[in-house]
Amino acid sequence: MEFSEKKVQKHEQTLEEKLNTLRAGVLGSNDGILTVVGVLFSVAVATTNQFTIFIAGLSDLLACAFSMASGEYASVSTQKDTEKSVVAMETELLKTDFEGELKLVADYYVLQGVSQETSEKIAKDLMSKKPLETIVDIKHGIQLGHYMNPWDAAFSSLFSAAAGGLFPLLAMTLVPGVMQWPATILAVCVSVAITGFLSAKLGNGLVKNSYDSKCNCWNYYNDYSLFNWITIIVYDRSPNNCLVSGFIVESILEVILKRYRFLTKILYNI
């Protein structure tokens, strides 16, 4: 009997693998948006020199993108190594305590409501055909041959963080005069909206346009027309999801305004 994963072939990504890449992208995008706009506004309060503001924002964008990518790579690599060590441990257990592993599989099906006799038959059949694949799935929820890919997570986070921070950076750099600040805030809102839209699309969520869903969400943000417009772009059946998107946008703007007021007070007191 073969207790090895050499013959297991990986045909396509599982849902967990796809969600791992999507999660890294969403986190990277939100982090890129917030950190870049925070640095831009902080520097813009201290100086009006456009080149200085641009270099500060660009430096933060690159630092954030590579920091997020390296963090994702390290964390997902740890998860992958843990999964592989579990598979190696189960391979040894199958060689040294096959009967114990067989009983564990039978007990699992008993807990699912299958009779003892049928559970034993199922366990014997599965363990005779694919023992390692069966035991790692039942005990640890691991699909043999399907491990989290740290490179997918790293590149997803790298690209998303850079793309997310690019909108406020361009707005703060290219828009002249007094329109800089509102344009940058609008760019933040657009970035968050695009992040939500793409995550819903790539995650096979339900994406509705504003005209289809505003009747369900509008009452939650009657006093904030801009928030209404942003939150109803991404909508997944329940108005509560609109609230989540709205709170994200509101939290971003709150952080921006608090930082701006704090720095302004410091500069005025100097």
PDB file of C-alpha atoms in Angstrom:
ATOM      1  CA  MET A   1       0.000   0.000   0.000  1.00  0.00           C
ATOM      2  CA  GLU A   2       1.393   3.410  -1.018  1.00  0.00           C
ATOM      3  CA  PHE A   3       1.582   6.020   1.765  1.00  0.00           C
ATOM      4  CA  SER A   4       3.022   8.794  -0.400  1.00  0.00           C
ATOM      5  CA  GLU A   5       1.710  11.910  -2.105  1.00  0.00           C
ATOM      6  CA  LYS A   6       3.951  11.508  -5.159  1.00  0.00           C
ATOM      7  CA  LYS A   7       1.108  10.188  -7.279  1.00  0.00           C
ATOM      8  CA  VAL A   8      -1.292  12.961  -6.309  1.00  0.00           C
ATOM      9  CA  GLN A   9      -1.591  15.464  -9.131  1.00  0.00           C
ATOM     10  CA  LYS A  10      -2.758  19.033  -8.713  1.00  0.00           C
ATOM     11  CA  HIS A  11      -5.202  19.859 -11.489  1.00  0.00           C
ATOM     12  CA  GLU A  12      -6.672  23.208 -10.464  1.00  0.00           C
ATOM     13  CA  GLN A  13      -6.778  25.550  -7.499  1.00  0.00           C
ATOM     14  CA  THR A  14      -9.131  24.805  -4.639  1.00  0.00           C
ATOM     15  CA  LEU A  15     -11.433  27.449  -3.177  1.00  0.00           C
ATOM     16  CA  GLU A  16      -9.054  27.916  -0.227  1.00  0.00           C
ATOM     17  CA  GLU A  17      -6.139  28.617  -2.574  1.00  0.00           C
ATOM     18  CA  LYS A  18      -8.152  31.150  -4.569  1.00  0.00           C
ATOM     19  CA  LEU A  19      -9.392  32.869  -1.414  1.00  0.00           C
ATOM     20  CA  ASN A  20      -5.839  33.043  -0.094  1.00  0.00           C
ATOM     21  CA  THR A  21      -4.763  35.051  -3.152  1.00  0.00           C
ATOM     22  CA  LEU A  22      -7.893  37.219  -3.051  1.00  0.00           C
ATOM     23  CA  ARG A  23      -7.483  37.921   0.668  1.00  0.00           C
ATOM     24  CA  ALA A  24      -3.885  39.022   0.165  1.00  0.00           C
ATOM     25  CA  GLY A  25      -4.976  41.357  -2.626  1.00  0.00           C
ATOM     26  CA  VAL A  26      -7.758  42.999  -0.621  1.00  0.00           C
ATOM     27  CA  LEU A  27      -5.527  43.521   2.420  1.00  0.00           C
ATOM     28  CA  GLY A  28      -2.735  44.883   0.241  1.00  0.00           C
ATOM     29  CA  SER A  29      -5.026  47.323  -1.526  1.00  0.00           C
ATOM     30  CA  ASN A  30      -6.550  48.712   1.675  1.00  0.00           C
ATOM     31  CA  ASP A  31      -3.135  49.041   3.301  1.00  0.00           C
ATOM     32  CA  GLY A  32      -1.725  50.802   0.245  1.00  0.00           C
ATOM     33  CA  ILE A  33      -4.605  53.274   0.155  1.00  0.00           C
ATOM     34  CA  LEU A  34      -4.449  54.181   3.842  1.00  0.00           C
ATOM     35  CA  THR A  35      -0.698  54.426   4.290  1.00  0.00           C
ATOM     36  CA  VAL A  36      -0.093  56.457   1.140  1.00  0.00           C
ATOM     37  CA  VAL A  37      -2.861  58.963   1.805  1.00  0.00           C
ATOM     38  CA  GLY A  38      -1.736  59.259   5.429  1.00  0.00           C
ATOM     39  CA  VAL A  39       1.813  60.152   4.372  1.00  0.00           C
ATOM     40  CA  LEU A  40       0.589  62.483   1.612  1.00  0.00           C
ATOM     41  CA  PHE A  41      -1.620  64.480   3.954  1.00  0.00           C
ATOM     42  CA  SER A  42       0.999  64.546   6.701  1.00  0.00           C
ATOM     43  CA  VAL A  43       3.673  65.920   4.368  1.00  0.00           C
ATOM     44  CA  ALA A  44       1.239  68.274   2.615  1.00  0.00           C
ATOM     45  CA  VAL A  45       0.411  69.915   5.939  1.00  0.00           C
ATOM     46  CA  ALA A  46       4.104  70.627   6.513  1.00  0.00           C
ATOM     47  CA  THR A  47       5.045  71.795   3.000  1.00  0.00           C
ATOM     48  CA  THR A  48       3.469  72.922  -0.261  1.00  0.00           C
ATOM     49  CA  ASN A  49       6.363  71.690  -2.387  1.00  0.00           C
ATOM     50  CA  GLN A  50       4.769  69.292  -4.872  1.00  0.00           C
ATOM     51  CA  PHE A  51       7.968  67.383  -5.574  1.00  0.00           C
ATOM     52  CA  THR A  52       8.531  66.727  -1.873  1.00  0.00           C
ATOM     53  CA  ILE A  53       4.961  65.522  -1.462  1.00  0.00           C
ATOM     54  CA  PHE A  54       5.251  63.270  -4.514  1.00  0.00           C
ATOM     55  CA  ILE A  55       8.562  61.703  -3.441  1.00  0.00           C
ATOM     56  CA  ALA A  56       7.234  61.080   0.075  1.00  0.00           C
ATOM     57  CA  GLY A  57       4.093  59.441  -1.297  1.00  0.00           C
ATOM     58  CA  LEU A  58       5.987  57.379  -3.865  1.00  0.00           C
ATOM     59  CA  SER A  59       8.501  56.192  -1.271  1.00  0.00           C
ATOM     60  CA  ASP A  60       5.701  55.121   1.039  1.00  0.00           C
ATOM     61  CA  LEU A  61       3.863  53.383  -1.813  1.00  0.00           C
ATOM     62  CA  LEU A  62       6.920  51.297  -2.710  1.00  0.00           C
ATOM     63  CA  ALA A  63       7.754  50.564   0.919  1.00  0.00           C
ATOM     64  CA  CYS A  64       4.170  49.537   1.648  1.00  0.00           C
ATOM     65  CA  ALA A  65       3.921  47.315  -1.442  1.00  0.00           C
ATOM     66  CA  PHE A  66       7.135  45.414  -0.744  1.00  0.00           C
ATOM     67  CA  SER A  67       6.431  45.249   2.978  1.00  0.00           C
ATOM     68  CA  MET A  68       2.996  43.732   2.400  1.00  0.00           C
ATOM     69  CA  ALA A  69       4.400  41.306  -0.174  1.00  0.00           C
ATOM     70  CA  SER A  70       7.202  40.102   2.099  1.00  0.00           C
ATOM     71  CA  GLY A  71       4.802  39.762   5.023  1.00  0.00           C
ATOM     72  CA  GLU A  72       2.373  37.699   2.963  1.00  0.00           C
ATOM     73  CA  TYR A  73       5.178  35.507   1.657  1.00  0.00           C
ATOM     74  CA  ALA A  74       6.491  34.845   5.156  1.00  0.00           C
ATOM     75  CA  SER A  75       3.091  34.080   6.685  1.00  0.00           C
ATOM     76  CA  VAL A  76       1.826  31.867   3.852  1.00  0.00           C
ATOM     77  CA  SER A  77       5.184  30.053   3.670  1.00  0.00           C
ATOM     78  CA  THR A  78       4.798  29.220   7.352  1.00  0.00           C
ATOM     79  CA  GLN A  79       1.318  27.871   6.700  1.00  0.00           C
ATOM     80  CA  LYS A  80       2.559  25.796   3.761  1.00  0.00           C
ATOM     81  CA  ASP A  81       5.450  24.358   5.789  1.00  0.00           C
ATOM     82  CA  THR A  82       3.049  23.462   8.600  1.00  0.00           C
ATOM     83  CA  GLU A  83       0.722  21.669   6.195  1.00  0.00           C
ATOM     84  CA  LYS A  84       3.611  19.695   4.716  1.00  0.00           C
ATOM     85  CA  SER A  85       4.905  18.729   8.156  1.00  0.00           C
ATOM     86  CA  VAL A  86       1.431  17.454   9.068  1.00  0.00           C
ATOM     87  CA  VAL A  87       1.365  15.328   5.902  1.00  0.00           C
ATOM     88  CA  ALA A  88       4.805  13.910   6.755  1.00  0.00           C
ATOM     89  CA  MET A  89       3.645  13.108  10.294  1.00  0.00           C
ATOM     90  CA  GLU A  90       0.528  11.321   9.009  1.00  0.00           C
ATOM     91  CA  THR A  91       2.642   9.352   6.531  1.00  0.00           C
ATOM     92  CA  GLU A  92       4.678   7.972   9.436  1.00  0.00           C
ATOM     93  CA  LEU A  93       1.554   7.238  11.483  1.00  0.00           C
ATOM     94  CA  LEU A  94       0.091   5.215   8.627  1.00  0.00           C
ATOM     95  CA  LYS A  95       3.227   3.072   8.644  1.00  0.00           C
ATOM     96  CA  THR A  96       3.379   2.603  12.417  1.00  0.00           C
ATOM     97  CA  ASP A  97      -0.290   2.693  13.491  1.00  0.00           C
ATOM     98  CA  PHE A  98      -2.469   1.910  10.500  1.00  0.00           C
ATOM     99  CA  GLU A  99      -5.219   0.296  12.591  1.00  0.00           C
ATOM    100  CA  GLY A 100      -5.462   3.373  14.789  1.00  0.00           C
ATOM    101  CA  GLU A 101      -5.824   5.618  11.760  1.00  0.00           C
ATOM    102  CA  LEU A 102      -8.421   3.255  10.293  1.00  0.00           C
ATOM    103  CA  LYS A 103     -10.452   3.428  13.504  1.00  0.00           C
ATOM    104  CA  LEU A 104     -10.228   7.210  13.481  1.00  0.00           C
ATOM    105  CA  VAL A 105     -11.727   7.351   9.978  1.00  0.00           C
ATOM    106  CA  ALA A 106     -14.525   4.976  10.980  1.00  0.00           C
ATOM    107  CA  ASP A 107     -15.265   7.055  14.101  1.00  0.00           C
ATOM    108  CA  TYR A 108     -15.415  10.185  11.963  1.00  0.00           C
ATOM    109  CA  TYR A 109     -18.220   8.765   9.844  1.00  0.00           C
ATOM    110  CA  VAL A 110     -20.047   7.530  12.931  1.00  0.00           C
ATOM    111  CA  LEU A 111     -20.066  11.117  14.204  1.00  0.00           C
ATOM    112  CA  GLN A 112     -21.560  12.169  10.865  1.00  0.00           C
ATOM    113  CA  GLY A 113     -24.552   9.913  11.543  1.00  0.00           C
ATOM    114  CA  VAL A 114     -23.479   6.790   9.629  1.00  0.00           C
ATOM    115  CA  SER A 115     -23.991   3.408  11.314  1.00  0.00           C
ATOM    116  CA  GLN A 116     -20.991   1.657  12.862  1.00  0.00           C
ATOM    117  CA  GLU A 117     -21.035  -1.193  10.360  1.00  0.00           C
ATOM    118  CA  THR A 118     -21.299   1.108   7.339  1.00  0.00           C
ATOM    119  CA  SER A 119     -18.641   3.445   8.769  1.00  0.00           C
ATOM    120  CA  GLU A 120     -16.174   0.587   9.060  1.00  0.00           C
ATOM    121  CA  LYS A 121     -16.849  -0.461   5.468  1.00  0.00           C
ATOM    122  CA  ILE A 122     -16.360   3.103   4.217  1.00  0.00           C
ATOM    123  CA  ALA A 123     -13.159   3.480   6.241  1.00  0.00           C
ATOM    124  CA  LYS A 124     -11.690   0.219   4.940  1.00  0.00           C
ATOM    125  CA  ASP A 125     -12.573   1.098   1.354  1.00  0.00           C
ATOM    126  CA  LEU A 126     -11.086   4.607   1.540  1.00  0.00           C
ATOM    127  CA  MET A 127      -7.974   3.533   3.424  1.00  0.00           C
ATOM    128  CA  SER A 128      -7.288   0.767   0.930  1.00  0.00           C
ATOM    129  CA  LYS A 129      -7.443   3.140  -2.059  1.00  0.00           C
ATOM    130  CA  LYS A 130      -6.095   6.495  -0.845  1.00  0.00           C
ATOM    131  CA  PRO A 131      -5.031   6.267   2.813  1.00  0.00           C
ATOM    132  CA  LEU A 132      -2.879   9.382   3.082  1.00  0.00           C
ATOM    133  CA  GLU A 133      -5.315  11.612   1.208  1.00  0.00           C
ATOM    134  CA  THR A 134      -8.193  10.348   3.358  1.00  0.00           C
ATOM    135  CA  ILE A 135      -6.502  10.746   6.725  1.00  0.00           C
ATOM    136  CA  VAL A 136      -5.106  14.261   6.178  1.00  0.00           C
ATOM    137  CA  ASP A 137      -8.491  15.441   4.916  1.00  0.00           C
ATOM    138  CA  ILE A 138     -10.460  13.986   7.824  1.00  0.00           C
ATOM    139  CA  LYS A 139      -8.016  14.890  10.605  1.00  0.00           C
ATOM    140  CA  HIS A 140      -6.694  18.236   9.392  1.00  0.00           C
ATOM    141  CA  GLY A 141      -8.912  19.426   6.524  1.00  0.00           C
ATOM    142  CA  ILE A 142      -5.960  19.409   4.113  1.00  0.00           C
ATOM    143  CA  GLN A 143      -6.399  18.407   0.490  1.00  0.00           C
ATOM    144  CA  LEU A 144      -3.315  16.442  -0.461  1.00  0.00           C
ATOM    145  CA  GLY A 145      -1.197  18.236  -3.058  1.00  0.00           C
ATOM    146  CA  HIS A 146      -3.046  21.526  -2.567  1.00  0.00           C
ATOM    147  CA  TYR A 147      -0.977  23.844  -0.390  1.00  0.00           C
ATOM    148  CA  MET A 148      -1.153  27.606   0.007  1.00  0.00           C
ATOM    149  CA  ASN A 149       1.138  29.311  -2.510  1.00  0.00           C
ATOM    150  CA  PRO A 150       3.242  32.080  -0.893  1.00  0.00           C
ATOM    151  CA  TRP A 151       4.242  33.529  -4.268  1.00  0.00           C
ATOM    152  CA  ASP A 152       0.620  34.001  -5.326  1.00  0.00           C
ATOM    153  CA  ALA A 153      -0.122  35.813  -2.074  1.00  0.00           C
ATOM    154  CA  ALA A 154       3.042  37.932  -2.312  1.00  0.00           C
ATOM    155  CA  PHE A 155       2.475  39.111  -5.891  1.00  0.00           C
ATOM    156  CA  SER A 156      -1.220  39.712  -5.252  1.00  0.00           C
ATOM    157  CA  SER A 157      -0.408  41.871  -2.229  1.00  0.00           C
ATOM    158  CA  LEU A 158       2.448  43.672  -4.020  1.00  0.00           C
ATOM    159  CA  PHE A 159       0.352  44.638  -7.030  1.00  0.00           C
ATOM    160  CA  SER A 160      -2.757  45.544  -5.017  1.00  0.00           C
ATOM    161  CA  ALA A 161      -0.895  47.719  -2.521  1.00  0.00           C
ATOM    162  CA  ALA A 162       0.833  49.627  -5.322  1.00  0.00           C
ATOM    163  CA  ALA A 163      -2.369  50.008  -7.342  1.00  0.00           C
ATOM    164  CA  GLY A 164      -4.406  51.068  -4.308  1.00  0.00           C
ATOM    165  CA  GLY A 165      -1.968  53.795  -3.293  1.00  0.00           C
ATOM    166  CA  LEU A 166      -1.570  55.053  -6.851  1.00  0.00           C
ATOM    167  CA  PHE A 167      -4.960  56.808  -6.994  1.00  0.00           C
ATOM    168  CA  PRO A 168      -4.442  59.179  -4.030  1.00  0.00           C
ATOM    169  CA  LEU A 169      -0.804  59.724  -5.075  1.00  0.00           C
ATOM    170  CA  LEU A 170      -1.797  60.867  -8.567  1.00  0.00           C
ATOM    171  CA  ALA A 171      -4.660  62.987  -7.246  1.00  0.00           C
ATOM    172  CA  MET A 172      -2.457  64.785  -4.717  1.00  0.00           C
ATOM    173  CA  THR A 173       0.294  65.287  -7.297  1.00  0.00           C
ATOM    174  CA  LEU A 174      -1.629  66.298 -10.405  1.00  0.00           C
ATOM    175  CA  VAL A 175      -4.621  68.251  -9.087  1.00  0.00           C
ATOM    176  CA  PRO A 176      -3.690  71.905  -8.541  1.00  0.00           C
ATOM    177  CA  GLY A 177      -4.470  74.354  -5.763  1.00  0.00           C
ATOM    178  CA  VAL A 178      -7.302  74.075  -3.293  1.00  0.00           C
ATOM    179  CA  MET A 179      -8.815  71.093  -5.089  1.00  0.00           C
ATOM    180  CA  GLN A 180      -5.922  68.865  -4.012  1.00  0.00           C
ATOM    181  CA  TRP A 181      -7.468  67.763  -0.750  1.00  0.00           C
ATOM    182  CA  PRO A 182     -11.029  67.000  -1.888  1.00  0.00           C
ATOM    183  CA  ALA A 183      -9.667  65.323  -5.034  1.00  0.00           C
ATOM    184  CA  THR A 184      -7.433  63.078  -2.929  1.00  0.00           C
ATOM    185  CA  ILE A 185     -10.312  62.175  -0.614  1.00  0.00           C
ATOM    186  CA  LEU A 186     -12.427  61.347  -3.660  1.00  0.00           C
ATOM    187  CA  ALA A 187      -9.559  59.233  -5.026  1.00  0.00           C
ATOM    188  CA  VAL A 188      -9.507  57.302  -1.744  1.00  0.00           C
ATOM    189  CA  CYS A 189     -13.226  56.616  -2.037  1.00  0.00           C
ATOM    190  CA  VAL A 190     -12.847  55.505  -5.650  1.00  0.00           C
ATOM    191  CA  SER A 191      -9.956  53.208  -4.685  1.00  0.00           C
ATOM    192  CA  VAL A 192     -12.010  51.589  -1.936  1.00  0.00           C
ATOM    193  CA  ALA A 193     -14.968  51.194  -4.303  1.00  0.00           C
ATOM    194  CA  ILE A 194     -12.799  49.566  -6.969  1.00  0.00           C
ATOM    195  CA  THR A 195     -11.279  47.245  -4.364  1.00  0.00           C
ATOM    196  CA  GLY A 196     -14.734  46.143  -3.266  1.00  0.00           C
ATOM    197  CA  PHE A 197     -15.946  45.746  -6.840  1.00  0.00           C
ATOM    198  CA  LEU A 198     -12.971  43.646  -7.926  1.00  0.00           C
ATOM    199  CA  SER A 199     -13.020  41.488  -4.788  1.00  0.00           C
ATOM    200  CA  ALA A 200     -16.724  40.780  -5.358  1.00  0.00           C
ATOM    201  CA  LYS A 201     -16.098  39.974  -9.017  1.00  0.00           C
ATOM    202  CA  LEU A 202     -13.076  37.754  -8.439  1.00  0.00           C
ATOM    203  CA  GLY A 203     -14.754  36.080  -5.479  1.00  0.00           C
ATOM    204  CA  ASN A 204     -17.876  35.408  -7.549  1.00  0.00           C
ATOM    205  CA  GLY A 205     -19.917  37.716  -5.349  1.00  0.00           C
ATOM    206  CA  LEU A 206     -22.972  39.593  -6.504  1.00  0.00           C
ATOM    207  CA  VAL A 207     -22.109  43.030  -7.879  1.00  0.00           C
ATOM    208  CA  LYS A 208     -25.009  45.426  -8.382  1.00  0.00           C
ATOM    209  CA  ASN A 209     -25.015  48.912  -9.834  1.00  0.00           C
ATOM    210  CA  SER A 210     -26.279  51.835  -7.820  1.00  0.00           C
ATOM    211  CA  TYR A 211     -29.659  52.001  -9.481  1.00  0.00           C
ATOM    212  CA  ASP A 212     -30.502  48.384  -8.610  1.00  0.00           C
ATOM    213  CA  SER A 213     -29.519  48.548  -4.972  1.00  0.00           C
ATOM    214  CA  LYS A 214     -29.779  52.120  -3.730  1.00  0.00           C
ATOM    215  CA  CYS A 215     -33.368  51.574  -2.622  1.00  0.00           C
ATOM    216  CA  ASN A 216     -32.133  48.998  -0.104  1.00  0.00           C
ATOM    217  CA  CYS A 217     -29.122  50.930   1.157  1.00  0.00           C
ATOM    218  CA  TRP A 218     -30.100  54.573   0.904  1.00  0.00           C
ATOM    219  CA  ASN A 219     -31.833  54.797   4.273  1.00  0.00           C
ATOM    220  CA  TYR A 220     -28.640  53.891   6.111  1.00  0.00           C
ATOM    221  CA  TYR A 221     -26.723  56.928   4.867  1.00  0.00           C
ATOM    222  CA  ASN A 222     -29.274  59.629   4.161  1.00  0.00           C
ATOM    223  CA  ASP A 223     -26.949  62.292   5.517  1.00  0.00           C
ATOM    224  CA  TYR A 224     -23.925  61.191   3.473  1.00  0.00           C
ATOM    225  CA  SER A 225     -24.612  61.302  -0.252  1.00  0.00           C
ATOM    226  CA  LEU A 226     -21.004  60.472  -1.145  1.00  0.00           C
ATOM    227  CA  PHE A 227     -21.011  57.472   1.191  1.00  0.00           C
ATOM    228  CA  ASN A 228     -24.281  56.336  -0.366  1.00  0.00           C
ATOM    229  CA  TRP A 229     -22.790  56.459  -3.841  1.00  0.00           C
ATOM    230  CA  ILE A 230     -19.743  54.473  -2.778  1.00  0.00           C
ATOM    231  CA  THR A 231     -21.420  51.861  -0.575  1.00  0.00           C
ATOM    232  CA  ILE A 232     -24.068  50.837  -3.090  1.00  0.00           C
ATOM    233  CA  ILE A 233     -21.551  49.982  -5.796  1.00  0.00           C
ATOM    234  CA  VAL A 234     -20.695  46.653  -4.185  1.00  0.00           C
ATOM    235  CA  TYR A 235     -23.754  44.885  -2.856  1.00  0.00           C
ATOM    236  CA  ASP A 236     -24.238  41.269  -1.873  1.00  0.00           C
ATOM    237  CA  ARG A 237     -27.974  40.747  -1.245  1.00  0.00           C
ATOM    238  CA  SER A 238     -28.022  42.101   2.312  1.00  0.00           C
ATOM    239  CA  PRO A 239     -28.082  45.825   3.227  1.00  0.00           C
ATOM    240  CA  ASN A 240     -25.669  44.945   6.053  1.00  0.00           C
ATOM    241  CA  ASN A 241     -22.956  44.460   3.438  1.00  0.00           C
ATOM    242  CA  CYS A 242     -23.524  48.022   2.300  1.00  0.00           C
ATOM    243  CA  LEU A 243     -23.022  49.115   5.898  1.00  0.00           C
ATOM    244  CA  VAL A 244     -19.678  47.315   6.023  1.00  0.00           C
ATOM    245  CA  SER A 245     -18.467  49.055   2.861  1.00  0.00           C
ATOM    246  CA  GLY A 246     -19.755  52.352   4.180  1.00  0.00           C
ATOM    247  CA  PHE A 247     -17.971  51.978   7.476  1.00  0.00           C
ATOM    248  CA  ILE A 248     -14.722  51.227   5.619  1.00  0.00           C
ATOM    249  CA  VAL A 249     -15.017  54.468   3.649  1.00  0.00           C
ATOM    250  CA  GLU A 250     -16.114  56.412   6.708  1.00  0.00           C
ATOM    251  CA  SER A 251     -13.227  55.020   8.767  1.00  0.00           C
ATOM    252  CA  ILE A 252     -10.707  55.992   6.097  1.00  0.00           C
ATOM    253  CA  LEU A 253     -12.001  59.552   5.937  1.00  0.00           C
ATOM    254  CA  GLU A 254     -12.092  59.748   9.730  1.00  0.00           C
ATOM    255  CA  VAL A 255      -8.438  58.688   9.968  1.00  0.00           C
ATOM    256  CA  ILE A 256      -7.479  61.240   7.314  1.00  0.00           C
ATOM    257  CA  LEU A 257      -9.342  64.103   8.987  1.00  0.00           C
ATOM    258  CA  LYS A 258      -8.071  63.264  12.471  1.00  0.00           C
ATOM    259  CA  ARG A 259      -4.476  63.142  11.263  1.00  0.00           C
ATOM    260  CA  TYR A 260      -4.913  66.410   9.378  1.00  0.00           C
ATOM    261  CA  ARG A 261      -6.409  68.204  12.403  1.00  0.00           C
ATOM    262  CA  PHE A 262      -3.744  66.810  14.731  1.00  0.00           C
ATOM    263  CA  LEU A 263      -0.858  67.929  12.523  1.00  0.00           C
ATOM    264  CA  THR A 264      -2.469  71.299  11.914  1.00  0.00           C
ATOM    265  CA  LYS A 265      -2.694  71.944  15.668  1.00  0.00           C
ATOM    266  CA  ILE A 266       0.970  71.012  16.113  1.00  0.00           C
ATOM    267  CA  LEU A 267       2.115  73.321  13.313  1.00  0.00           C
ATOM    268  CA  TYR A 268       0.010  76.218  14.574  1.00  0.00           C
ATOM    269  CA  ASN A 269       1.495  75.868  18.070  1.00  0.00           C
ATOM    270  CA  ILE A 270       5.115  75.948  16.813  1.00  0.00           C
TER     271      ILE A 270
END
